[in-house]
Each structure stands twice: as structure tokens, then as C-alpha cells.
PDB file of C-alpha atoms in Angstrom:
ATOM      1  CA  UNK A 246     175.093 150.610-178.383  1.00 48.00           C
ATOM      2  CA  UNK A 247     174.712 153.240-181.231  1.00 57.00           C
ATOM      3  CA  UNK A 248     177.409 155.833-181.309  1.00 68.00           C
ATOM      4  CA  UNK A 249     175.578 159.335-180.493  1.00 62.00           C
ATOM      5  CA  UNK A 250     177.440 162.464-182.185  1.00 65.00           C
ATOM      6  CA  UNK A 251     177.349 165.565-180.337  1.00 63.00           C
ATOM      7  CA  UNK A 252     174.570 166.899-182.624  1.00 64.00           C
ATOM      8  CA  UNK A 253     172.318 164.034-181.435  1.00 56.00           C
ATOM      9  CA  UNK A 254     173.167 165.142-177.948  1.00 53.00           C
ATOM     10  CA  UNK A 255     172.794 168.945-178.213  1.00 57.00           C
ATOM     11  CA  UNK A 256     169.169 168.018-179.307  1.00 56.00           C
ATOM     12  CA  UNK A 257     168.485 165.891-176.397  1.00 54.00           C
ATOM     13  CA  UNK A 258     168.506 168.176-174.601  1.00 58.00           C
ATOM     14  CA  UNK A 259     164.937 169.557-175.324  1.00 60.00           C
ATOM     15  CA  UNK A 260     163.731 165.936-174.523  1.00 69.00           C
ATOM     16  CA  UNK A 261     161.774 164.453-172.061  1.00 80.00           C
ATOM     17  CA  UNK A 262     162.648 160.781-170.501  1.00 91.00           C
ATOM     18  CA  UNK A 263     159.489 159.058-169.309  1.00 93.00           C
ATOM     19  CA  UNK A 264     159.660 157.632-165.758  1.00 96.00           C
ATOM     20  CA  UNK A 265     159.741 153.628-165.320  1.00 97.00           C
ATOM     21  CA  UNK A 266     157.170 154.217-162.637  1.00 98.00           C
ATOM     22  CA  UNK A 267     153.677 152.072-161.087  1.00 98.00           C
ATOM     23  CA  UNK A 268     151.922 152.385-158.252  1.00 97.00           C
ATOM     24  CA  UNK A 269     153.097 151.156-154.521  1.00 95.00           C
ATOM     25  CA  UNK A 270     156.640 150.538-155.486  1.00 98.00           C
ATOM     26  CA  UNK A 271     159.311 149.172-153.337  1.00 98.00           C
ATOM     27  CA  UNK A 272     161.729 151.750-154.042  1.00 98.00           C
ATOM     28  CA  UNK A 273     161.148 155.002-156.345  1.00 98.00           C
ATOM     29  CA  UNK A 274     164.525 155.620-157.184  1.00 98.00           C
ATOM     30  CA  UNK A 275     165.184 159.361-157.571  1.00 98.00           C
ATOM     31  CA  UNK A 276     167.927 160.673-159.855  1.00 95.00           C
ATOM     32  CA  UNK A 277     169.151 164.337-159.849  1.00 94.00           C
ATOM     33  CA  UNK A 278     168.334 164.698-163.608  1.00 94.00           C
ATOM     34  CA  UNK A 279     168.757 163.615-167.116  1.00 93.00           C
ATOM     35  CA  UNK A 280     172.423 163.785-168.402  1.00 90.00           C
ATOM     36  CA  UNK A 281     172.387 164.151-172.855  1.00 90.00           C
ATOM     37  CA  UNK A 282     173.283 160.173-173.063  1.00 89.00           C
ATOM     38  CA  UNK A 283     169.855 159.626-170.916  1.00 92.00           C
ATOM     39  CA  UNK A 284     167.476 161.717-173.114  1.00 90.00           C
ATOM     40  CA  UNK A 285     169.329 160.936-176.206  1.00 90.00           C
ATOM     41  CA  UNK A 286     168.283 157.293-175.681  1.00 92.00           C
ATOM     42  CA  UNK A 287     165.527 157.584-172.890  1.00 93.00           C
ATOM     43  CA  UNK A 288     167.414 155.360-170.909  1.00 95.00           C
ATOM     44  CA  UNK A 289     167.688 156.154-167.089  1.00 95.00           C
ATOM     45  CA  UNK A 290     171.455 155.923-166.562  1.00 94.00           C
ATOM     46  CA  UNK A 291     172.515 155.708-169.726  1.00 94.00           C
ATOM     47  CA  UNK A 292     176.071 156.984-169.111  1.00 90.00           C
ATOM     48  CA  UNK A 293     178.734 154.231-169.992  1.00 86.00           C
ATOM     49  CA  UNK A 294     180.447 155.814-166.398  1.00 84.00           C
ATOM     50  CA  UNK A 295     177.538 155.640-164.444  1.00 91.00           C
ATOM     51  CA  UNK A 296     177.408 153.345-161.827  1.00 94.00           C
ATOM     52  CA  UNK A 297     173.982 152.959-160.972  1.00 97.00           C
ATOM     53  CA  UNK A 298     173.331 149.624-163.138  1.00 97.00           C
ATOM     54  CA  UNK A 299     176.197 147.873-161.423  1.00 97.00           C
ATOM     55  CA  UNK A 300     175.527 148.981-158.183  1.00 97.00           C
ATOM     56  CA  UNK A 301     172.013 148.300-157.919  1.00 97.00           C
ATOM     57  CA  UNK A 302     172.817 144.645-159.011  1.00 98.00           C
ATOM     58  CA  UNK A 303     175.961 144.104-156.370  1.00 98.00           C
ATOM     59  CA  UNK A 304     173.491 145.613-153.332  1.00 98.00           C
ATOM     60  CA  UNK A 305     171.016 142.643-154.442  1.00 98.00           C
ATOM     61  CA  UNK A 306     168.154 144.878-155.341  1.00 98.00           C
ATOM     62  CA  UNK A 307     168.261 142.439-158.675  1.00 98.00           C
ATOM     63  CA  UNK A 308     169.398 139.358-159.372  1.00 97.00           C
ATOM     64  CA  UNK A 309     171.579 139.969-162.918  1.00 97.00           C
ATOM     65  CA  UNK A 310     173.053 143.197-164.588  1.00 97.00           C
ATOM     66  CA  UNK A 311     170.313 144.976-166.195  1.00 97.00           C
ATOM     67  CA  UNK A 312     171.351 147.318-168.841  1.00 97.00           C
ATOM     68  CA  UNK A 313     169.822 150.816-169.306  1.00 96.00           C
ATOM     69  CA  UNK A 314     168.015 149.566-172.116  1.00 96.00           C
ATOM     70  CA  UNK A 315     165.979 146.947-169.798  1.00 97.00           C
ATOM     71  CA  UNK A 316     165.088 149.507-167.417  1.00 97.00           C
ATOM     72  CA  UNK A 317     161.262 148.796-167.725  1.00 98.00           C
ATOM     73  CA  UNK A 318     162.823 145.264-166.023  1.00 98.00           C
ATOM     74  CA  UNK A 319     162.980 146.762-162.770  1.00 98.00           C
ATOM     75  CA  UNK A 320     159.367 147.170-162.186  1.00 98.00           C
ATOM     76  CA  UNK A 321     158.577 143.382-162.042  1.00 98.00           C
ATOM     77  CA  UNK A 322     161.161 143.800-158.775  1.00 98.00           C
ATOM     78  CA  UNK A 323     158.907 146.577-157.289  1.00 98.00           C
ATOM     79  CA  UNK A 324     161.813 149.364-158.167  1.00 98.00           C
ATOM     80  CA  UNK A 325     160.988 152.283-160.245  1.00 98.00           C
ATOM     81  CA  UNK A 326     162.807 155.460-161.735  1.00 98.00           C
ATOM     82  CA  UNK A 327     162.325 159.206-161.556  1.00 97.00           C
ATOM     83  CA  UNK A 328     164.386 162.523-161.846  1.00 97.00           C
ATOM     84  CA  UNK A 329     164.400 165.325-159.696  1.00 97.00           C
ATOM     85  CA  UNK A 330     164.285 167.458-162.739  1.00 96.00           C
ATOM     86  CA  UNK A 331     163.301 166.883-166.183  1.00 94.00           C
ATOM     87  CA  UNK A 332     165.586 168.452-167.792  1.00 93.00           C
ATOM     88  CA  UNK A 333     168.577 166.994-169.461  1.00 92.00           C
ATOM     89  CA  UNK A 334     171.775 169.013-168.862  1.00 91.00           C
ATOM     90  CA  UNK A 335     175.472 167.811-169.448  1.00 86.00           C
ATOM     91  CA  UNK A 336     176.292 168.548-165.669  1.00 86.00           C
ATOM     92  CA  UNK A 337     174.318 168.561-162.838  1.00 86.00           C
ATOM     93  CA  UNK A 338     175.856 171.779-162.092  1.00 88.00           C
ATOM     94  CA  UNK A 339     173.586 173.834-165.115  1.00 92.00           C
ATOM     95  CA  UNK A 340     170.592 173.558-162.909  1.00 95.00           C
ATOM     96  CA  UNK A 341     169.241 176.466-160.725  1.00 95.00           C
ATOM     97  CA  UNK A 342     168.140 176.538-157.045  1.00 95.00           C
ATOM     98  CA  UNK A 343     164.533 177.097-158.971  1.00 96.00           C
ATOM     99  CA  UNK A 344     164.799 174.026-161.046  1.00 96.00           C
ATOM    100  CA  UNK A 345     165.446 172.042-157.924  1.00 96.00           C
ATOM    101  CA  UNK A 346     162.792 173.607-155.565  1.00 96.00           C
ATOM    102  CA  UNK A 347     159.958 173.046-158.363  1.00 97.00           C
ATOM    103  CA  UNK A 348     161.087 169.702-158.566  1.00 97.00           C
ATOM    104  CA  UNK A 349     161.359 168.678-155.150  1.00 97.00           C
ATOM    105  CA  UNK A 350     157.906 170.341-155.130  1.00 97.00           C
ATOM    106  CA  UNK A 351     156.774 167.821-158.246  1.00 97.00           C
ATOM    107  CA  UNK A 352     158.231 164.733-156.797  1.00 97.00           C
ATOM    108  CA  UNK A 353     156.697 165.208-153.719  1.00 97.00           C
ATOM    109  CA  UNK A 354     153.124 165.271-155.639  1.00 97.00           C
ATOM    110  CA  UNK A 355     154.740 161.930-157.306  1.00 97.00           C
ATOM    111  CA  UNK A 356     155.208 160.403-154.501  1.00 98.00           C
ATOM    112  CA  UNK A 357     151.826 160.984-152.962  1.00 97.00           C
ATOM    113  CA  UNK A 358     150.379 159.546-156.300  1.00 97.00           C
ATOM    114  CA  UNK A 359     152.288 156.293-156.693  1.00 98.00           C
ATOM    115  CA  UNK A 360     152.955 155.596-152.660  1.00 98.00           C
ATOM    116  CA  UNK A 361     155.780 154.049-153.025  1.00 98.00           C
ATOM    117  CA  UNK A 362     157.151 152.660-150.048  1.00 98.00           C
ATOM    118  CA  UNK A 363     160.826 153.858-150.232  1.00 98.00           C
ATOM    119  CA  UNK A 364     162.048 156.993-151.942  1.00 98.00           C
ATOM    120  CA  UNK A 365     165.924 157.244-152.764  1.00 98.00           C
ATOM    121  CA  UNK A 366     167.516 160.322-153.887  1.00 98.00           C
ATOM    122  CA  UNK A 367     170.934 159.074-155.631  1.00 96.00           C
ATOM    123  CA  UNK A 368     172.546 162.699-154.458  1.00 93.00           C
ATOM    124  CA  UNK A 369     172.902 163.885-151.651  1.00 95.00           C
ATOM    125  CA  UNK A 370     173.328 167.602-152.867  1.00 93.00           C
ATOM    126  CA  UNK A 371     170.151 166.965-155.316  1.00 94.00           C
ATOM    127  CA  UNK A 372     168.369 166.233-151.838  1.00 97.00           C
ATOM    128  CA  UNK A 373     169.535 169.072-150.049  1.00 97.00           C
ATOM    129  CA  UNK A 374     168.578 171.642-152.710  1.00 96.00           C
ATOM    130  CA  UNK A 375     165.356 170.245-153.911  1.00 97.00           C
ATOM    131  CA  UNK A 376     163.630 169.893-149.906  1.00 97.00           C
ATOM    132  CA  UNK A 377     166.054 172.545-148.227  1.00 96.00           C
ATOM    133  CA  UNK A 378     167.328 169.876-146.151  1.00 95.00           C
ATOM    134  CA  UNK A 379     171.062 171.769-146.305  1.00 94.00           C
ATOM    135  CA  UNK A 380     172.551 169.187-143.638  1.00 96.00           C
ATOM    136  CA  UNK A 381     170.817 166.029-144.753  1.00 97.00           C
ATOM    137  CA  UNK A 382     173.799 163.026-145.023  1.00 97.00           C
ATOM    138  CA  UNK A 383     174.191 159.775-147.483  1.00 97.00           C
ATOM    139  CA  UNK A 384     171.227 157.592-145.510  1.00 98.00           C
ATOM    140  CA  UNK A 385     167.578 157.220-143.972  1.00 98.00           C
ATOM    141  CA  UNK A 386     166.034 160.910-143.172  1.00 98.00           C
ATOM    142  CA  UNK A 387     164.036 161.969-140.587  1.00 96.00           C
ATOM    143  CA  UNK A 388     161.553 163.421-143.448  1.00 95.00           C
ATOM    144  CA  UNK A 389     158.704 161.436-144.770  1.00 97.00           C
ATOM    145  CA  UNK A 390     156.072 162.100-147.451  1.00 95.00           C
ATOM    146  CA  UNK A 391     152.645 160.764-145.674  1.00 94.00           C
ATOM    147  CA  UNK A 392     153.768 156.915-145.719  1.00 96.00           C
ATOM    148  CA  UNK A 393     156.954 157.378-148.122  1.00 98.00           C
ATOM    149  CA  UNK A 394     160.177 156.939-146.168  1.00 98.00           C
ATOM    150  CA  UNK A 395     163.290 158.528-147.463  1.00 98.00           C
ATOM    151  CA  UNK A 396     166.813 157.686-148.226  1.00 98.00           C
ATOM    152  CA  UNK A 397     169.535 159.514-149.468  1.00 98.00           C
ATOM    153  CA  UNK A 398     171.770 157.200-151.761  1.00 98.00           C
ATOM    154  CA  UNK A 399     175.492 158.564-153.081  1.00 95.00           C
ATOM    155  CA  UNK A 400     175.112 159.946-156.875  1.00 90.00           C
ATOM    156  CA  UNK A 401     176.115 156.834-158.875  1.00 89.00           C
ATOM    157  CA  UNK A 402     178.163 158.979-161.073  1.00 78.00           C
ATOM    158  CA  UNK A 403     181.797 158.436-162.327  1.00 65.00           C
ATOM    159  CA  UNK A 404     182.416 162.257-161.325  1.00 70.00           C
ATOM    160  CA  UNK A 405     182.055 161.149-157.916  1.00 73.00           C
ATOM    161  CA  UNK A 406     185.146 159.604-156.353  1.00 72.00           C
ATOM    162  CA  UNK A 407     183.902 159.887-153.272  1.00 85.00           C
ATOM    163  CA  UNK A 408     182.664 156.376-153.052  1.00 92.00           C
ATOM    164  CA  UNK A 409     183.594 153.579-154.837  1.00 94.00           C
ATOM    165  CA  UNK A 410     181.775 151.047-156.469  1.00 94.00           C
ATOM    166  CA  UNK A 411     181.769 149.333-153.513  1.00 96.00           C
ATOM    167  CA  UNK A 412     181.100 151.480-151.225  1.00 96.00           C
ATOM    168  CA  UNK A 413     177.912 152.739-153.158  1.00 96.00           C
ATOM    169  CA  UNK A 414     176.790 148.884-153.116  1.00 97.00           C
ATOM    170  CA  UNK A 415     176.733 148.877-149.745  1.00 98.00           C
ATOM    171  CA  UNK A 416     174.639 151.702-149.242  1.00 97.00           C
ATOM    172  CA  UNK A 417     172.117 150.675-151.292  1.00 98.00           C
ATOM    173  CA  UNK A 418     172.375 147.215-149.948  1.00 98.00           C
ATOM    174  CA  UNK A 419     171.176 148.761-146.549  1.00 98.00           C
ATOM    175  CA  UNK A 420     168.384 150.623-148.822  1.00 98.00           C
ATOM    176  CA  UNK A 421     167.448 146.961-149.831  1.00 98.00           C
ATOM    177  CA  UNK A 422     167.096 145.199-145.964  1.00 98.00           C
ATOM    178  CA  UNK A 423     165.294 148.318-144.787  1.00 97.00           C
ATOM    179  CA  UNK A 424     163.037 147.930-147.882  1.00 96.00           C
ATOM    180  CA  UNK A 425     162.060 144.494-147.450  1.00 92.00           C
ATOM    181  CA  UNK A 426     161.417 144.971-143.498  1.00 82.00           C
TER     182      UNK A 426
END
């Protein structure tokens, strides 16, 4: 991978990253949104910390390791990728209650567009602030959007030591049974 210097990631931060997205999806992966690494390549993920690649692949949702750079890879397994909010911070934490109600607001127009079967938000706290949901817990919700079930999946970031590797593949291996049922 390309070494990125912190000029090439101050200016991602202006850029969009295009969802890996079709219509009637499995799973429509939700992330909470782009982190600099992400929009500075345009790779969902993209953080070498981030633990969504290696999770996704140890819960069985694919069958090999893909790297950010293949992300367009998890289509052909029904699985797609969107953010919560567009906009590439450094943390999480720089976004405002606005940012997260207008895109809770967008996604749910998303997800009425594609229909995708499953939708999991990798955040619990990006779930809770983008649909008001301020109890919602790591797991199926009651809420739905028409046909769209949703899940709430633990933030696959290295930040987060509250589950492990794991741990995190187990969740989303549950994601995976109730997917294919």
C-alpha cells in the first residue's frame, strides 16, 4: 500500500467515497463514516487497525480475506457498503447530532431504493444517534425499514476494545445465519 502523508489526508477530507452498493442485497453494511485513510484511497475500511476485513471473513460472510482494495468483491456475495455520513473525519467523534440525523434520514431513503434484505450498522452509538434509538444494543432491532431488517454490529474499529476480534466475528456470524434464513 502507498504511504499517505498527512497532506494527502488533510485533503481527503473534502472527498467523497462511492458506496459498493446494487439492488436487493443480502446485507447493506452500514459504517458510521469515512475515516482520512478511507477517502484518501476510496476504500471502505481502509484503516490498517480496522477490523472489519478480518472479521467479515472469520464470521463466513466470505470465503478468503478481501482487502479494502477488492471491496467491489463483495457484491458478487450479495454484501454491499455504505456510511452513515459522508463525510470523512479523523474520529467519529467530529460529527454532530445534525450530521447523524440527516444521515440516518438519507440511509433510510437508501435503503428503500436498493431493498436490501439486511441492514447492519457497525456502531452501535452511530445507530443510536442517527434513528434516536438511545437504548438500541449490539444485535437484531425491533425497527424495520418497509422489508429491511436491522442489525446493529460492534464498530470494527481498533479504538474499540470492547470486543475482540473474536468476539466481533461472532456477531456478525449470527448476522450471516439470520441472513441466509
Amino acid at each position: 500500500m502507498t504511504r499517505l502523508t498527512r497532506t494527502d489526508l488533510e485533503a481527503a477530507r473534502d472527498r467523497l467515497v462511492p458506496d459498493v452498493v446494487a439492488d436487493g442485497l443480502r446485507v447493506l453494511f452500514c459504517g458510521i463514516n469515512p475515516g482520512l485513510m478511507t477517502a484518501a484511497t476510496g476504500h471502505h475500511f481502509a484503516r490498517p487497525g480496522n477490523r472489519f476485513w478480518p472479521v467479515l471473513h472469520l464470521s463466513g460472510f466470505t470465503p478468503r480475506l478481501l482487502k479494502p482494495a477488492e471491496q467491489q468483491e463483495m457484491l458478487s456475495y450479495g454484501l454491499g457498503i455504505t456510511n452513515v455520513v459522508a463525510r470523512a473525519t479523523a474520529r467519529a467523534d467530529e460529527l454532530t447530532a445534525e450530521e447523524y440525523a440527516e444521515g440516518g434520514r438519507l440511509l433510510t431513503e437508501k435503503v428503500a431504493r436498493l431493498g436490501p434484505r439486511w441492514l447492519a450498522v457497525v456502531g452501535v452509538t452511530a445507530y443510536r444517534a442517527a434513528f434516536g434509538e438511545r437504548t438500541a444494543q449490539v444485535g437484531p432491532q425491533e425497527r424495520t425499514f418497509g422489508d429491511t431488517r436491522v442489525w446493529v454490529l460492534p464498530n470494527p474499529s481498533g479504538l474499540n476494545a470492547h470486543w475482540t476480534t473474536q468476539t466481533m466475528a461472532e456477531e456478525f456470524a449470527r448476522l450471516r445465519v439470520a441472513a441466509r434464513a
